[in-house]
Amino acid sequence: MVQIREFRIVMPMSLDEYEIAQMYMVMKMQQENTTSTEGVEVLESRPFEDNVFGKGYYTSKIYRFQSKIPSWITAFASSDALVLQEEAWNAYPRCKSVIKCPCFSKLVLTIETVHLADNGLSENVHGLSKEQLASRQVEILDIASSVRDFWSYLIGCCDLDFSKFRSKKTGRGPLFEGWRDQCNPVMTAYKLVTVDAPYWGFGKRLEQTLLSGERALFLETHKSCFAWIDEWHGMTLEELNELEEQYYSSSNKEQEHKKPTMREGKEGLERRCSLDSEDTFSRNSQLKSEDHGFALATHD
């Protein structure tokens, strides 16, 4: 059964600032979590233009995290075969990512994001039909919340207490209860997650796992966007693109040296995948992607 979940993440920044924050966060987390044998391989990155999104960047990526595949999934396929393939279209403020797994050819996870300069109260920003709206569940994620669950620890928690945090560069913060209604500037990422895993016996479990992982991913990575505001604030897109090019050029050379059969490329904007087992619960690693960065957390 197809499941539709809309996550709304309100942020204390402008749309232009969020674009910088998102790019910085993806690049920093990818640097921290990619190794010589696991991580993200970018196959293609190029400009695109169509009648749906207009102008933007298309990226094709592969995610490899063999050591973190939980045992209940490896009962269906070997961990080496469980790679994820992502196609992403980034035409900010609109983005779309489609994730598939060759071993589960029927599985499709789609994330469509619309970014608006509001506090999360706009309805049907994705233009859903009556049938889709009836199936959609809406959840507003609060970056100031201190609540943690299993998935948060799998993804990697941002431990900063925003009720005590104030940005030195911008003066923003602390974030107290009700901050979303009083914040200026403010914007919201409306993330529509559609997942379909039509497999008898474990399809629903897989769908719920993906939704739980995405929820934790969105919350924790957006926490990091605000926590690192004094690192990225004031940077330009040109400066970020230059840093990104340097990182991926260096990363691709290292991977080519260690894995000569792999094709390498560049990157786009936010998705990370982390397939973790229970032993990861004790660690505090950070992972990301969405819309350009993707974290898929699973659990035995």
Short mmCIF file of C-alpha atoms in Angstrom, two decimals, residues 78-290:
data_model
loop_
_atom_site.label_atom_id
_atom_site.label_comp_id
_atom_site.label_asym_id
_atom_site.label_seq_id
_atom_site.Cartn_x
_atom_site.Cartn_y
_atom_site.Cartn_z
CA SER A 78 23.45 -9.89 0.58
CA SER A 79 24.68 -6.63 2.11
CA ASP A 80 27.02 -6.04 -0.85
CA ALA A 81 24.05 -6.06 -3.20
CA LEU A 82 21.96 -3.66 -1.12
CA VAL A 83 23.00 -0.38 -2.66
CA LEU A 84 20.65 2.53 -3.19
CA GLN A 85 20.34 4.50 -6.40
CA GLU A 86 19.11 8.09 -6.35
CA GLU A 87 18.09 10.50 -9.06
CA ALA A 88 17.60 14.09 -7.92
CA TRP A 89 16.34 17.23 -9.58
CA ASN A 90 17.26 20.38 -7.68
CA ALA A 91 15.53 23.50 -8.93
CA TYR A 92 15.45 25.38 -5.65
CA PRO A 93 13.02 26.26 -4.14
CA ARG A 94 11.59 23.03 -5.62
CA CYS A 95 13.38 19.68 -5.45
CA LYS A 96 12.61 16.04 -6.15
CA SER A 97 14.48 12.82 -5.38
CA VAL A 98 13.64 9.26 -6.40
CA ILE A 99 15.39 6.41 -4.56
CA LYS A 100 15.40 2.80 -5.69
CA CYS A 101 17.18 -0.40 -4.71
CA PRO A 102 18.06 -2.90 -7.49
CA CYS A 103 17.52 -5.84 -5.13
CA PHE A 104 14.00 -4.66 -4.39
CA SER A 105 13.00 -3.58 -7.86
CA LYS A 106 9.40 -2.78 -6.86
CA LEU A 107 10.43 -0.43 -4.07
CA VAL A 108 10.14 3.28 -4.87
CA LEU A 109 10.68 6.15 -2.45
CA THR A 110 10.02 9.67 -3.69
CA ILE A 111 10.67 12.91 -1.85
CA GLU A 112 9.26 16.14 -3.27
CA THR A 113 10.15 19.37 -1.52
CA VAL A 114 8.69 22.85 -1.76
CA HIS A 115 10.32 25.67 0.22
CA LEU A 116 8.17 28.66 1.17
CA ALA A 117 8.70 31.83 3.21
CA ASP A 118 6.06 30.97 5.83
CA ASN A 119 5.72 29.24 9.21
CA GLY A 120 4.39 25.88 8.02
CA LEU A 121 0.68 26.63 7.76
CA SER A 122 0.23 26.54 3.98
CA GLU A 123 -2.01 23.71 2.77
CA ASN A 124 -1.58 21.44 -0.24
CA VAL A 125 1.56 23.13 -1.53
CA HIS A 126 2.21 20.01 -3.61
CA GLY A 127 -1.11 20.20 -5.44
CA LEU A 128 -2.37 16.76 -4.39
CA SER A 129 -5.64 15.28 -5.60
CA LYS A 130 -8.59 14.65 -3.25
CA GLU A 131 -7.62 10.98 -3.08
CA GLN A 132 -4.02 11.79 -2.23
CA LEU A 133 -5.05 14.35 0.38
CA ALA A 134 -7.25 11.73 2.03
CA SER A 135 -4.24 9.40 2.33
CA ARG A 136 -1.72 12.07 3.33
CA GLN A 137 -0.57 12.42 6.93
CA VAL A 138 0.92 15.78 7.98
CA GLU A 139 3.52 16.20 10.71
CA ILE A 140 5.24 19.42 11.75
CA LEU A 141 8.78 18.80 12.97
CA ASP A 142 10.13 21.22 15.60
CA ILE A 143 13.91 21.67 15.50
CA ALA A 144 13.76 23.07 19.05
CA SER A 145 12.29 19.87 20.45
CA SER A 146 14.52 17.95 22.84
CA VAL A 147 12.62 14.68 22.34
CA ARG A 148 14.78 11.84 21.05
CA ASP A 149 13.87 8.39 19.80
CA PHE A 150 15.73 5.36 18.50
CA TRP A 151 15.88 6.74 14.97
CA SER A 152 17.38 10.03 16.14
CA TYR A 153 20.30 8.17 17.68
CA LEU A 154 20.74 6.06 14.56
CA ILE A 155 20.93 9.13 12.33
CA GLY A 156 23.05 11.05 14.81
CA CYS A 157 21.68 13.59 17.25
CA CYS A 158 22.42 17.29 17.28
CA ASP A 159 22.93 17.73 21.02
CA LEU A 160 22.66 21.53 21.07
CA ASP A 161 19.94 22.92 23.34
CA PHE A 162 18.28 25.61 21.23
CA SER A 163 16.50 27.05 24.28
CA LYS A 164 19.98 28.27 25.33
CA PHE A 165 21.56 28.86 21.94
CA ARG A 166 22.14 32.28 20.36
CA SER A 167 23.95 32.81 17.07
CA LYS A 168 26.92 35.16 17.46
CA LYS A 169 26.69 36.36 13.86
CA THR A 170 22.94 36.85 13.54
CA GLY A 171 21.68 37.11 17.14
CA ARG A 172 19.00 34.50 16.41
CA GLY A 173 17.88 32.29 19.24
CA PRO A 174 17.13 31.07 21.79
CA LEU A 175 14.14 29.11 20.48
CA PHE A 176 11.41 28.85 23.09
CA GLU A 177 7.96 27.28 22.89
CA GLY A 178 5.90 29.04 20.21
CA TRP A 179 8.98 30.37 18.40
CA ARG A 180 7.58 29.40 14.98
CA ASP A 181 4.75 31.94 15.34
CA GLN A 182 7.04 34.80 16.32
CA CYS A 183 10.14 34.18 14.22
CA ASN A 184 11.41 36.58 11.55
CA PRO A 185 12.88 35.67 9.13
CA VAL A 186 11.16 32.31 8.76
CA MET A 187 10.73 29.64 6.09
CA THR A 188 9.42 26.09 5.81
CA ALA A 189 10.56 23.00 3.93
CA TYR A 190 7.46 21.03 2.92
CA LYS A 191 8.70 17.49 2.27
CA LEU A 192 6.26 15.04 0.73
CA VAL A 193 7.45 11.45 1.14
CA THR A 194 5.73 8.76 -0.92
CA VAL A 195 6.84 5.18 -0.37
CA ASP A 196 5.61 1.97 -1.96
CA ALA A 197 7.09 -1.44 -1.11
CA PRO A 198 4.59 -3.95 -2.58
CA TYR A 199 6.11 -7.06 -1.01
CA TRP A 200 4.07 -9.64 0.82
CA GLY A 201 5.18 -10.31 4.37
CA PHE A 202 7.63 -7.45 4.90
CA GLY A 203 6.54 -4.60 2.62
CA LYS A 204 4.71 -2.65 5.32
CA ARG A 205 7.62 -3.04 7.73
CA LEU A 206 10.00 -1.73 5.10
CA GLU A 207 7.74 1.25 4.37
CA GLN A 208 7.48 2.15 8.06
CA THR A 209 11.23 1.82 8.44
CA LEU A 210 11.83 4.21 5.56
CA LEU A 211 9.33 6.75 6.90
CA SER A 212 10.86 6.61 10.38
CA GLY A 213 14.32 7.04 8.94
CA GLU A 214 13.29 10.00 6.81
CA ARG A 215 11.55 11.70 9.72
CA ALA A 216 14.66 11.44 11.91
CA LEU A 217 16.84 12.48 8.99
CA PHE A 218 14.85 15.63 8.30
CA LEU A 219 14.72 16.63 11.95
CA GLU A 220 18.35 16.04 12.86
CA THR A 221 19.85 17.52 9.70
CA HIS A 222 17.75 20.66 9.97
CA LYS A 223 18.86 20.99 13.57
CA SER A 224 22.42 20.94 12.26
CA CYS A 225 21.61 23.61 9.66
CA PHE A 226 20.71 26.03 12.46
CA ALA A 227 23.40 24.83 14.88
CA TRP A 228 26.08 25.62 12.24
CA ILE A 229 24.66 29.02 11.29
CA ASP A 230 27.80 30.85 12.41
CA GLU A 231 29.88 28.62 10.12
CA TRP A 232 27.90 29.15 6.90
CA HIS A 233 26.27 32.56 7.39
CA GLY A 234 27.82 35.12 5.07
CA MET A 235 29.05 32.55 2.54
CA THR A 236 27.97 32.86 -1.09
CA LEU A 237 26.77 30.14 -3.47
CA GLU A 238 29.92 30.67 -5.52
CA GLU A 239 32.14 30.04 -2.49
CA LEU A 240 30.20 26.91 -1.57
CA ASN A 241 30.32 25.59 -5.14
CA GLU A 242 34.09 26.07 -5.17
CA LEU A 243 34.51 24.22 -1.87
CA GLU A 244 32.20 21.49 -3.11
CA GLU A 245 34.18 21.07 -6.34
CA GLN A 246 37.42 20.81 -4.37
CA TYR A 247 35.98 18.21 -2.02
CA TYR A 248 34.48 15.99 -4.71
CA SER A 249 37.56 16.25 -6.88
CA SER A 250 39.71 15.07 -3.97
CA SER A 251 37.18 12.43 -2.93
CA ASN A 252 36.86 11.00 -6.42
CA LYS A 253 40.63 10.74 -6.85
CA GLU A 254 40.91 8.79 -3.60
CA GLN A 255 38.11 6.43 -4.56
CA GLU A 256 39.54 5.91 -8.04
CA HIS A 257 42.86 4.94 -6.48
CA LYS A 258 41.26 2.40 -4.14
CA LYS A 259 38.43 1.23 -6.38
CA PRO A 260 39.53 1.65 -10.03
CA THR A 261 36.38 0.07 -11.47
CA MET A 262 34.06 2.70 -10.01
CA ARG A 263 32.83 5.64 -12.06
CA GLU A 264 33.05 8.91 -10.16
CA GLY A 265 31.32 12.23 -10.49
CA LYS A 266 30.14 15.32 -8.57
CA GLU A 267 27.21 16.20 -6.27
CA GLY A 268 24.05 18.21 -6.02
CA LEU A 269 22.36 19.16 -2.73
CA GLU A 270 20.99 16.90 0.12
CA ARG A 271 20.74 13.07 0.47
CA ARG A 272 22.44 10.52 2.63
CA CYS A 273 21.81 6.91 3.40
CA SER A 274 22.54 5.15 6.65
CA LEU A 275 21.37 1.58 7.03
CA ASP A 276 22.24 0.87 10.62
CA SER A 277 21.89 -2.02 13.02
CA GLU A 278 21.37 -1.95 16.76
CA ASP A 279 25.01 -1.54 17.67
CA THR A 280 24.90 1.92 16.10
CA PHE A 281 22.51 3.04 18.84
CA SER A 282 25.50 3.67 21.08
CA ARG A 283 27.24 5.85 18.52
CA ASN A 284 26.58 9.48 17.67
CA SER A 285 27.41 9.56 13.97
CA GLN A 286 25.71 12.07 11.68
CA LEU A 287 24.39 11.25 8.26
CA LYS A 288 22.40 13.11 5.71
CA SER A 289 20.93 13.63 2.39
CA GLU A 290 17.11 15.03 0.85
#
